[in-house]
Amino acid sequence: MISCTPFSSTFAQDKTIKPVHIEVDLTREKGPLKPIWAWFGYDEPNYTYMKDGKKLLTEIAKLSKVPVYVRVHSLLVTGDGEAALKWGSTNAYTEDAQGNPIYNWTIVDKIVDTFIERGMKPIAQIGFMPEALSTKPQPYRHHWKPGDNYNDIFVGWAYPPKDYNKWAELVYQWVRHSVEKCGQKEVESWYWELWNEPNIPYWKGTTEEYIKLYDYTADAVKRALPTARIGGPEVTGPGDKNSQKFFRAFMDHVVNGKNYVTGKTGTPIDFITYHAKGAPKLVDGHVQMNMGTQLRDIDKGFEIVASYPTLKNLPIIIGESDPEGCAACSEDYSPQNAYRNGTMYSSYTAASFARKYDLAQARGVNLAGAVTWAFEFEDQAWFRGFRDLATNGVDKPVLNVFRMFGKMPETRVEVKSGLAYDYVRVRDKSVRDEVDINALASKGTKSVAVMVWHYHDDNLPGSDAPVEVKVTGLPGKTVKLTHYRIDQKHSNSYEVWKQMGSPQSPTAAQITQLEKAGQLQSLGAPSRVKVTKGETVLKFDLPRQGVSLLQLRWE
């Protein structure tokens, strides 16, 4: 067996963390590595076609080998299309003086076209309520900003319709228009979903009124395009008993309820959606994440779906899957969110996504996607601390984790257990004791990729970890190794920006430098690594909150 240490000169120097041994066996397949990470979303739909929004969408589309799905709010909200925090509008539906519908798809089309031009697909969120249809239309437009009461956003758009038939016709017209504009085959590849988090004040109606709205919506979608995919209910926090009550009421109705439109039993559903969030807080002046909270919500949702025999094999989309719940709540007003600019967000993302695969497999459910609810905020201060993927057109470290995922081949392979944490321990206890150093691995016909992370819930300085990765089942006598890295010195625009003095008006040259620093970088040049009897061993030091991707290729 040949050992190779192409990037490490300090492997034996750090005595505070014991060497971590990770074994990857290419002969033990664990099924497809579904691109559950290739799903993104955000509150403000009008950012989609703005300068930095289009730039970021282009980069997101390029990092994935498969079409990326994008979910946005407010596609039916009344307004002039002005973008603002936690707000968006399209003016898709208004009425004349006699109450007759006026449909205007200009802004909706502009949003969808921006996706499709990049090979992306919409998760077309049917919501929220147009002003002319709302049972309580005033006040309608909010002007929320960080530091304000979050409940201030729930105004006229959050209420049920005063006429369910008019609502259904609006949905029918939207789907029919989409087919006429984009073609049946294209629209069949979309997901249509109803509303967002109806178990909290995003929906100002009752549970039964949401169920009624779903029946009218599903019927309208299927009338316009019988092969369209419709789903829900996008509840948040399935670990909460009230959320479970809402979720199960919806699922019970889908299976056994009397349909409000047809009078028959049940209602169409093609996929199931819900949200799961973590819960960071400040502890002794530093951020402490809580990955366990998020994983427990994910697992409870899986458990609920699995309890319905006729529904358990449907695709599940975790419609928002994040370290906490408010992307637009900036660090300056919410200091527990100070993890977002640096590498803690990156390592959390790597470690949590790996466990989503494990949880789905353990519950025997069909996880199709997990939406990262993060995008960009146009014309805001540099690195203000929003939960975003880029700032002023410069990519943040977290986006490079998704670039790593995009480089992983399609078949998952076994990473030997026996490490400090498995998905059960992280779900039940989070990462509060020793650090979580683990890996996710996959193979293709001529390549293998191993993503390794060094994560802890506490955002505190810590020692580098000496890591040894043994890969078995390799062909030939050599493979080409490229080692990608996210840490303080690599793939990290935030650290470069701080080294510049944290400028809020960087020069053109500085912006170019930041853009370069925001890309995924390798740790040294690619090298040839010897393989003996199908094995190679790679040794390197991995900083706390760092992520490595080891990519091995052969001819």
Coordinates of C-alpha atoms in Angstrom, one line a residue:
M1 CA 0.0 0.0 0.0
I2 CA 1.4 3.4 -1.0
S3 CA 0.9 6.5 1.2
C4 CA 0.9 9.9 -0.4
T5 CA 1.1 13.2 1.4
P6 CA 1.2 15.7 -1.5
F7 CA -0.2 18.6 0.5
S8 CA 0.6 18.1 4.1
S9 CA 3.8 18.9 6.0
T10 CA 2.3 19.1 9.5
F11 CA 0.4 15.8 9.7
A12 CA 2.2 14.7 12.9
Q13 CA 2.6 18.0 14.5
D14 CA -0.8 18.6 16.0
K15 CA -1.3 16.5 19.2
T16 CA -4.7 18.0 20.2
I17 CA -6.8 16.1 17.7
K18 CA -6.1 12.5 17.1
P19 CA -5.6 11.5 13.5
V20 CA -8.9 10.7 11.8
H21 CA -9.0 7.6 9.5
I22 CA -11.6 7.5 6.8
E23 CA -12.1 4.5 4.6
V24 CA -13.9 4.7 1.2
D25 CA -14.8 1.3 -0.4
L26 CA -15.6 1.7 -4.1
T27 CA -16.9 -1.8 -4.3
R28 CA -19.7 -1.1 -1.8
E29 CA -22.4 1.0 -3.6
K30 CA -25.2 2.7 -1.7
G31 CA -27.4 3.7 -4.6
P32 CA -27.6 6.9 -6.6
L33 CA -26.2 10.1 -5.1
K34 CA -29.2 12.2 -6.0
P35 CA -28.5 15.8 -6.6
I36 CA -30.7 16.9 -3.7
W37 CA -28.5 20.0 -3.3
A38 CA -29.3 21.4 -6.7
W39 CA -32.3 23.2 -5.4
F40 CA -32.4 26.9 -4.3
G41 CA -34.9 29.5 -3.3
Y42 CA -35.5 33.0 -2.0
D43 CA -38.2 35.4 -0.8
E44 CA -37.7 38.3 -3.3
P45 CA -38.7 37.1 -6.8
N46 CA -37.8 40.4 -8.5
Y47 CA -34.1 40.0 -7.6
T48 CA -34.2 37.2 -10.2
Y49 CA -33.8 39.5 -13.3
M50 CA -31.6 42.2 -11.7
K51 CA -27.9 42.5 -12.4
D52 CA -26.4 40.5 -9.5
G53 CA -29.4 38.1 -9.5
K54 CA -28.8 37.1 -13.1
K55 CA -25.1 36.7 -12.5
L56 CA -25.6 34.5 -9.5
L57 CA -28.2 32.3 -11.3
T58 CA -25.7 31.8 -14.1
E59 CA -23.1 30.6 -11.7
I60 CA -25.6 28.3 -9.9
A61 CA -26.7 26.8 -13.2
K62 CA -23.1 26.2 -14.3
L63 CA -22.1 24.3 -11.1
S64 CA -24.6 21.5 -11.7
K65 CA -24.6 18.7 -14.2
V66 CA -28.4 18.5 -13.9
P67 CA -31.1 21.3 -14.1
V68 CA -31.3 23.3 -11.0
Y69 CA -34.7 23.9 -9.5
V70 CA -35.5 27.4 -8.1
R71 CA -38.4 28.3 -5.8
V72 CA -39.4 31.9 -5.1
H73 CA -42.3 33.5 -3.2
S74 CA -44.9 36.1 -4.2
L75 CA -45.4 35.1 -7.9
L76 CA -49.1 36.2 -7.7
V77 CA -48.7 39.2 -5.4
T78 CA -50.1 42.5 -6.5
G79 CA -47.7 45.4 -7.0
D80 CA -45.3 47.2 -9.4
G81 CA -42.5 44.7 -9.4
E82 CA -40.3 46.7 -7.0
A83 CA -37.8 44.6 -5.1
A84 CA -37.5 44.9 -1.3
L85 CA -36.6 42.7 1.6
K86 CA -39.1 39.9 2.2
W87 CA -41.3 41.4 -0.6
G88 CA -42.0 40.8 -4.2
S89 CA -44.8 41.3 -6.7
T90 CA -45.8 40.6 -10.3
N91 CA -49.3 42.1 -10.7
A92 CA -50.4 38.9 -12.4
Y93 CA -54.0 39.4 -11.3
T94 CA -56.1 42.6 -11.0
E95 CA -59.8 43.3 -11.6
D96 CA -61.6 46.0 -13.5
A97 CA -64.3 48.2 -12.0
Q98 CA -66.9 45.5 -12.6
G99 CA -64.8 42.8 -10.9
N100 CA -63.7 41.1 -14.1
P101 CA -60.3 39.4 -14.0
I102 CA -57.3 41.0 -15.7
Y103 CA -54.3 38.7 -16.2
N104 CA -50.9 40.1 -16.8
W105 CA -48.0 37.6 -17.0
T106 CA -45.3 40.1 -18.0
I107 CA -43.3 39.9 -14.7
V108 CA -44.0 36.3 -14.1
D109 CA -42.7 35.5 -17.5
K110 CA -39.6 37.6 -17.0
I111 CA -38.8 35.6 -13.8
V112 CA -39.4 32.2 -15.4
D113 CA -37.6 33.1 -18.6
T114 CA -34.5 34.0 -16.5
F115 CA -34.5 30.5 -15.1
I116 CA -35.2 28.7 -18.4
E117 CA -32.6 30.7 -20.3
R118 CA -30.0 29.1 -18.0
G119 CA -31.4 25.6 -18.2
M120 CA -33.0 25.9 -14.7
K121 CA -36.5 24.8 -13.7
P122 CA -39.1 26.6 -11.6
I123 CA -40.8 25.2 -8.5
A124 CA -43.8 27.4 -9.4
Q125 CA -45.2 28.5 -6.1
I126 CA -48.8 29.3 -6.4
G127 CA -49.2 32.3 -4.1
F128 CA -49.7 34.6 -2.5
M129 CA -53.2 36.2 -2.6
P130 CA -53.7 39.0 -5.1
E131 CA -55.1 42.1 -3.5
A132 CA -58.4 42.0 -5.5
L133 CA -59.0 38.4 -4.2
S134 CA -58.0 38.8 -0.5
T135 CA -60.7 38.6 2.2
K136 CA -58.7 41.3 4.1
P137 CA -56.8 43.3 1.5
Q138 CA -55.7 46.2 3.6
P139 CA -53.0 46.8 4.5
Y140 CA -51.4 44.9 1.6
R141 CA -47.8 46.1 1.1
H142 CA -45.4 45.9 4.0
H143 CA -42.1 47.7 4.4
W144 CA -40.3 45.4 6.7
K145 CA -36.5 45.8 7.4
P146 CA -34.0 44.0 9.6
G147 CA -34.7 44.8 13.3
D148 CA -38.5 45.1 12.7
N149 CA -41.0 42.6 14.1
Y150 CA -41.1 39.7 11.7
N151 CA -44.8 39.4 12.0
D152 CA -45.1 42.8 10.3
I153 CA -44.8 41.0 6.9
F154 CA -48.1 39.2 7.2
V155 CA -50.6 41.5 5.7
G156 CA -53.3 41.3 3.0
W157 CA -51.5 38.9 0.7
A158 CA -51.6 36.2 3.5
Y159 CA -55.4 35.8 3.6
P160 CA -57.8 33.3 1.9
P161 CA -59.6 34.3 -1.3
K162 CA -63.0 35.8 -1.2
D163 CA -63.9 33.7 -4.2
Y164 CA -62.4 30.2 -4.6
N165 CA -63.7 29.9 -8.2
K166 CA -61.9 33.1 -9.2
W167 CA -58.8 31.8 -7.5
A168 CA -59.0 28.5 -9.4
E169 CA -59.5 30.3 -12.7
L170 CA -56.4 32.4 -12.0
V171 CA -54.4 29.1 -11.4
Y172 CA -55.9 27.5 -14.5
Q173 CA -55.0 30.6 -16.7
W174 CA -51.4 30.6 -15.3
V175 CA -50.7 27.0 -16.1
R176 CA -52.4 27.2 -19.5
H177 CA -50.4 30.3 -20.3
S178 CA -47.2 28.5 -19.3
V179 CA -48.0 25.6 -21.6
E180 CA -48.8 27.9 -24.5
K181 CA -45.6 29.9 -24.0
C182 CA -43.1 27.2 -23.0
G183 CA -44.6 24.0 -24.3
Q184 CA -46.1 21.0 -22.6
K185 CA -42.9 19.0 -22.2
E186 CA -41.2 21.9 -20.5
V187 CA -44.0 22.6 -18.1
E188 CA -44.3 18.9 -17.3
S189 CA -40.8 19.1 -15.9
W190 CA -41.8 21.8 -13.4
Y191 CA -43.2 21.4 -9.9
W192 CA -46.3 23.4 -9.0
E193 CA -46.9 23.9 -5.3
L194 CA -49.4 25.8 -3.1
W195 CA -48.3 28.5 -0.7
N196 CA -45.6 28.7 1.9
E197 CA -45.6 27.7 5.6
P198 CA -49.4 27.7 5.9
N199 CA -49.1 26.5 9.5
I200 CA -47.8 29.9 10.6
P201 CA -49.1 33.4 9.7
Y202 CA -48.0 33.1 6.1
W203 CA -51.5 31.7 5.9
K204 CA -54.2 33.7 7.8
G205 CA -56.8 31.2 7.2
T206 CA -57.6 27.9 9.0
T207 CA -56.2 24.5 8.3
E208 CA -59.4 23.5 6.6
E209 CA -59.4 26.6 4.4
Y210 CA -55.9 25.7 3.2
I211 CA -57.1 22.2 2.4
K212 CA -60.0 23.7 0.5
L213 CA -57.6 26.0 -1.4
Y214 CA -55.4 23.0 -2.2
D215 CA -58.4 21.1 -3.7
Y216 CA -59.3 24.1 -5.9
T217 CA -55.7 24.6 -6.9
A218 CA -54.9 21.0 -7.7
D219 CA -58.1 20.7 -9.8
A220 CA -57.2 23.8 -11.7
V221 CA -53.6 22.7 -12.4
K222 CA -54.8 19.3 -13.6
R223 CA -57.5 20.8 -15.8
A224 CA -55.0 23.0 -17.5
L225 CA -52.4 20.2 -17.8
P226 CA -53.3 16.7 -16.6
T227 CA -49.7 15.7 -16.5
A228 CA -48.5 18.6 -14.4
R229 CA -47.0 17.9 -11.0
I230 CA -48.8 19.5 -8.0
G231 CA -47.9 19.2 -4.4
G232 CA -47.8 20.7 -0.9
P233 CA -48.3 21.6 2.0
E234 CA -44.9 23.4 2.7
V235 CA -45.5 23.3 6.4
T236 CA -42.5 24.3 8.5
G237 CA -41.0 22.6 11.6
P238 CA -42.6 19.1 11.5
G239 CA -41.0 18.5 14.9
D240 CA -43.5 20.8 16.5
K241 CA -46.8 19.2 17.6
N242 CA -49.0 21.9 16.0
S243 CA -47.1 21.6 12.7
Q244 CA -47.5 17.8 12.9
K245 CA -51.3 18.3 13.4
F246 CA -51.5 20.5 10.3
F247 CA -49.3 18.2 8.2
R248 CA -51.3 15.1 9.2
A249 CA -54.7 16.8 8.6
F250 CA -53.5 17.7 5.1
M251 CA -52.2 14.2 4.4
D252 CA -55.4 12.6 5.8
H253 CA -57.4 14.7 3.5
V254 CA -55.3 13.9 0.4
V255 CA -55.9 10.2 1.1
N256 CA -59.4 10.0 2.6
G257 CA -61.0 13.4 2.6
K258 CA -64.0 14.6 0.6
N259 CA -62.7 16.8 -2.2
Y260 CA -64.1 20.3 -2.1
V261 CA -64.3 20.5 -5.9
T262 CA -65.3 17.0 -7.1
G263 CA -67.0 15.6 -4.0
K264 CA -65.0 12.5 -4.5
T265 CA -62.5 10.9 -2.0
G266 CA -59.0 12.3 -2.0
T267 CA -57.2 14.9 -4.0
P268 CA -54.3 14.8 -6.5
I269 CA -50.7 15.0 -5.1
D270 CA -47.5 14.3 -7.0
F271 CA -44.9 15.3 -4.4
I272 CA -44.8 16.3 -0.7
T273 CA -43.1 19.4 0.7
Y274 CA -42.2 20.7 4.1
H275 CA -39.5 22.9 5.7
A276 CA -36.7 22.1 8.3
K277 CA -34.5 24.7 10.0
G278 CA -31.7 24.7 12.5
A279 CA -31.5 27.0 15.6
P280 CA -28.3 29.0 16.2
K281 CA -27.8 31.1 19.3
L282 CA -25.1 33.2 21.0
V283 CA -23.3 31.3 23.8
D284 CA -20.6 33.2 25.7
G285 CA -20.2 35.6 22.8
H286 CA -19.9 33.1 20.0
V287 CA -22.3 31.5 17.6
Q288 CA -23.4 28.0 18.5
M289 CA -25.3 26.2 15.7
N290 CA -27.8 23.4 16.2
M291 CA -27.7 21.0 13.4
G292 CA -29.7 18.4 15.4
T293 CA -32.8 20.6 15.4
Q294 CA -32.8 20.7 11.6
L295 CA -32.2 17.0 11.3
R296 CA -34.9 16.1 13.7
D297 CA -37.4 18.2 11.7
I298 CA -36.3 16.5 8.5
D299 CA -36.6 13.1 10.2
K300 CA -40.0 13.8 11.6
G301 CA -41.2 14.8 8.2
F302 CA -39.9 11.6 6.7
E303 CA -41.6 9.6 9.5
I304 CA -44.9 11.3 8.8
V305 CA -44.7 10.7 5.1
A306 CA -43.6 7.1 5.6
S307 CA -46.7 6.4 7.8
Y308 CA -49.0 6.8 4.7
P309 CA -48.5 3.6 2.6
T310 CA -50.1 5.1 -0.6
L311 CA -47.9 8.3 -0.3
K312 CA -44.6 7.1 1.1
N313 CA -42.9 6.6 -2.3
L314 CA -43.8 10.1 -3.6
P315 CA -40.9 12.5 -4.1
I316 CA -40.2 14.7 -1.1
I317 CA -38.9 18.2 -1.5
I318 CA -37.7 19.9 1.7
G319 CA -38.8 23.3 0.4
E320 CA -36.5 25.2 2.7
S321 CA -33.6 23.4 4.4
D322 CA -31.3 25.8 6.3
P323 CA -29.3 26.5 9.5
E324 CA -32.1 28.9 10.7
G325 CA -35.2 30.6 9.5
C326 CA -34.7 34.2 8.2
A327 CA -32.4 34.8 5.3
A328 CA -33.1 38.6 5.4
C329 CA -32.4 38.9 9.1
S330 CA -28.9 40.4 8.9
E331 CA -26.1 39.8 11.3
D332 CA -26.1 43.4 12.5
Y333 CA -29.6 42.9 14.1
S334 CA -29.4 39.2 14.6
P335 CA -25.9 38.4 15.9
Q336 CA -26.6 34.7 16.1
N337 CA -26.4 34.7 12.3
A338 CA -22.7 35.7 12.3
Y339 CA -21.9 32.3 10.8
R340 CA -23.0 33.3 7.3
N341 CA -20.0 35.0 5.8
G342 CA -17.3 32.6 6.7
T343 CA -16.6 28.9 6.5
M344 CA -18.9 27.8 9.2
Y345 CA -21.8 28.0 6.8
S346 CA -19.8 25.9 4.3
S347 CA -18.9 23.1 6.8
Y348 CA -22.4 23.0 8.2
T349 CA -23.8 22.7 4.7
A350 CA -21.5 19.8 3.8
A351 CA -22.1 17.9 7.1
S352 CA -25.9 18.4 7.1
F353 CA -26.5 17.5 3.4
A354 CA -24.6 14.2 3.9
R355 CA -26.9 13.3 6.8
K356 CA -30.0 14.1 4.7
Y357 CA -29.1 11.1 2.5
D358 CA -28.7 8.9 5.5
L359 CA -32.0 9.9 7.1
A360 CA -34.0 9.4 3.9
Q361 CA -32.4 5.9 3.4
A362 CA -33.1 4.9 7.0
R363 CA -36.8 5.9 6.7
G364 CA -37.2 4.4 3.2
V365 CA -38.5 7.6 1.6
N366 CA -37.9 9.2 -1.7
L367 CA -36.0 12.5 -1.1
A368 CA -35.8 14.4 -4.3
G369 CA -34.5 17.7 -3.2
A370 CA -33.6 20.0 -0.3
V371 CA -33.9 23.7 -1.1
T372 CA -31.2 26.0 0.2
W373 CA -33.1 29.2 1.0
A374 CA -30.3 31.6 0.1
F375 CA -29.7 33.9 -2.9
E376 CA -28.5 37.5 -3.0
F377 CA -29.7 40.9 -1.8
E378 CA -29.3 43.6 -4.4
D379 CA -27.7 46.9 -3.4
Q380 CA -26.9 46.0 0.2
A381 CA -23.7 46.6 2.2
W382 CA -20.8 44.2 1.5
F383 CA -20.9 41.1 3.7
R384 CA -23.7 42.5 5.8
G385 CA -24.5 39.0 7.1
F386 CA -27.6 38.0 5.2
R387 CA -28.1 34.3 4.5
D388 CA -27.0 34.6 0.9
L389 CA -24.7 32.9 -1.6
A390 CA -23.1 36.1 -2.9
T391 CA -22.7 39.7 -1.9
N392 CA -22.6 42.5 -4.5
G393 CA -21.8 39.9 -7.2
V394 CA -19.0 38.2 -5.3
D395 CA -19.5 34.6 -4.3
K396 CA -19.3 33.7 -0.6
P397 CA -17.6 30.5 0.7
V398 CA -20.8 28.5 1.0
L399 CA -21.4 28.6 -2.7
N400 CA -18.2 26.6 -3.2
V401 CA -19.7 23.7 -1.3
F402 CA -22.3 23.4 -4.0
R403 CA -19.5 23.6 -6.6
M404 CA -18.0 20.6 -4.8
F405 CA -21.3 18.7 -4.9
G406 CA -21.5 19.5 -8.6
K407 CA -18.2 17.6 -9.1
M408 CA -19.4 14.5 -7.4
P409 CA -20.2 11.5 -9.6
E410 CA -23.6 9.8 -9.6
T411 CA -23.2 6.6 -7.5
R412 CA -22.8 6.8 -3.7
V413 CA -20.2 4.5 -2.1
E414 CA -19.7 3.5 1.5
V415 CA -17.7 5.5 3.9
K416 CA -16.7 3.2 6.7
S417 CA -18.5 3.8 10.0
G418 CA -16.7 4.0 13.4
L419 CA -16.1 7.7 13.2
A420 CA -17.1 10.0 16.0
Y421 CA -20.5 10.9 14.6
D422 CA -23.1 9.1 12.4
Y423 CA -26.4 10.6 11.3
V424 CA -28.2 9.3 14.4
R425 CA -25.8 11.0 16.9
V426 CA -25.9 14.3 15.0
R427 CA -29.7 14.1 14.8
D428 CA -30.1 13.4 18.5
K429 CA -27.3 15.4 20.0
S430 CA -26.0 17.8 17.4
V431 CA -22.2 18.4 17.4
R432 CA -21.4 19.5 20.9
D433 CA -18.7 17.2 22.1
E434 CA -15.7 16.3 19.8
V435 CA -15.5 17.7 16.3
D436 CA -17.4 16.0 13.4
I437 CA -14.9 14.9 10.8
N438 CA -16.5 12.7 8.3
A439 CA -17.0 12.2 4.5
L440 CA -19.4 11.7 1.7
A441 CA -18.1 9.7 -1.3
S442 CA -19.3 8.8 -4.8
K443 CA -18.0 7.2 -8.0
G444 CA -18.5 7.3 -11.7
T445 CA -17.1 5.2 -14.5
K446 CA -13.7 6.9 -14.4
S447 CA -13.7 9.0 -11.2
V448 CA -14.3 9.1 -7.5
A449 CA -14.9 12.1 -5.3
V450 CA -14.6 12.3 -1.5
M451 CA -16.0 15.3 0.4
V452 CA -14.5 15.6 3.8
W453 CA -15.5 18.2 6.4
H454 CA -14.3 19.3 9.8
Y455 CA -17.3 20.8 11.6
H456 CA -18.4 21.8 15.1
D457 CA -21.5 23.6 16.3
D458 CA -19.4 26.1 18.2
N459 CA -17.8 28.8 16.0
L460 CA -14.6 28.9 17.9
P461 CA -10.9 28.6 16.9
G462 CA -9.6 25.1 16.9
S463 CA -6.7 22.9 15.8
D464 CA -6.3 21.5 12.3
A465 CA -7.3 17.9 12.1
P466 CA -4.8 15.4 10.6
V467 CA -6.9 13.3 8.2
E468 CA -6.1 10.1 6.4
V469 CA -8.4 8.9 3.6
K470 CA -7.9 5.4 2.3
V471 CA -9.7 4.6 -1.0
T472 CA -10.0 1.0 -2.0
G473 CA -11.3 -0.6 -5.2
L474 CA -9.3 1.7 -7.6
P475 CA -8.2 0.5 -11.0
G476 CA -4.8 0.8 -12.6
K477 CA -1.5 1.9 -11.1
T478 CA -2.0 5.7 -10.8
V479 CA -4.8 8.2 -10.6
K480 CA -4.9 11.9 -11.0
L481 CA -5.7 13.8 -7.8
T482 CA -7.1 17.2 -7.5
H483 CA -7.7 18.5 -4.0
Y484 CA -10.3 21.3 -3.7
R485 CA -10.5 23.2 -0.4
I486 CA -12.6 25.8 1.4
D487 CA -10.9 27.3 4.4
Q488 CA -9.5 30.6 5.6
K489 CA -7.0 30.7 2.8
H490 CA -8.9 29.1 -0.1
S491 CA -12.2 29.7 -1.9
N492 CA -12.9 32.5 0.6
S493 CA -13.8 36.0 -0.6
Y494 CA -14.7 37.0 2.9
E495 CA -11.2 36.6 4.3
V496 CA -9.7 38.5 1.4
W497 CA -12.2 41.3 1.9
K498 CA -11.3 41.6 5.5
Q499 CA -7.6 41.7 4.6
M500 CA -8.4 44.6 2.3
G501 CA -9.7 46.5 5.3
S502 CA -13.4 45.6 4.8
P503 CA -14.1 48.2 2.2
Q504 CA -17.7 49.2 1.5
S505 CA -16.7 50.8 -1.8
P506 CA -14.0 48.5 -3.2
T507 CA -12.2 49.6 -6.3
A508 CA -12.6 47.8 -9.6
A509 CA -9.3 46.0 -9.0
Q510 CA -10.4 44.9 -5.6
I511 CA -13.7 43.6 -6.9
T512 CA -11.8 41.6 -9.5
Q513 CA -9.6 40.1 -6.8
L514 CA -12.7 39.3 -4.6
E515 CA -14.5 37.6 -7.5
K516 CA -11.4 35.4 -8.1
A517 CA -11.3 34.6 -4.4
G518 CA -14.9 33.6 -4.4
Q519 CA -14.3 30.8 -6.9
L520 CA -13.5 27.2 -5.9
Q521 CA -9.8 26.8 -5.5
S522 CA -7.5 23.7 -5.4
L523 CA -5.0 23.1 -2.7
G524 CA -1.9 23.0 -4.9
A525 CA -1.6 21.6 -8.4
P526 CA -3.1 18.3 -9.5
S527 CA -0.8 15.4 -9.0
R528 CA -0.4 11.7 -9.9
V529 CA -1.0 9.3 -7.0
K530 CA 0.2 5.7 -7.0
V531 CA -2.3 2.9 -6.6
T532 CA -1.1 -0.4 -5.2
K533 CA -3.5 -3.4 -5.1
G534 CA -6.4 -1.1 -5.7
E535 CA -5.6 1.2 -2.8
T536 CA -4.2 4.6 -2.2
V537 CA -4.0 6.6 1.0
L538 CA -4.2 10.4 1.1
K539 CA -3.0 12.4 4.2
F540 CA -3.7 16.1 4.8
D541 CA -4.5 18.6 7.5
L542 CA -8.1 20.0 7.5
P543 CA -8.7 23.2 9.4
R544 CA -11.7 23.6 11.7
Q545 CA -14.8 24.5 9.6
G546 CA -12.9 23.5 6.5
V547 CA -14.1 21.3 3.7
S548 CA -12.0 19.3 1.2
L549 CA -13.0 17.6 -2.0
L550 CA -10.6 14.9 -3.2
Q551 CA -11.2 14.1 -6.8
L552 CA -9.5 11.1 -8.3
R553 CA -9.6 10.4 -12.1
W554 CA -8.3 7.7 -14.3
E555 CA -8.4 6.8 -18.0

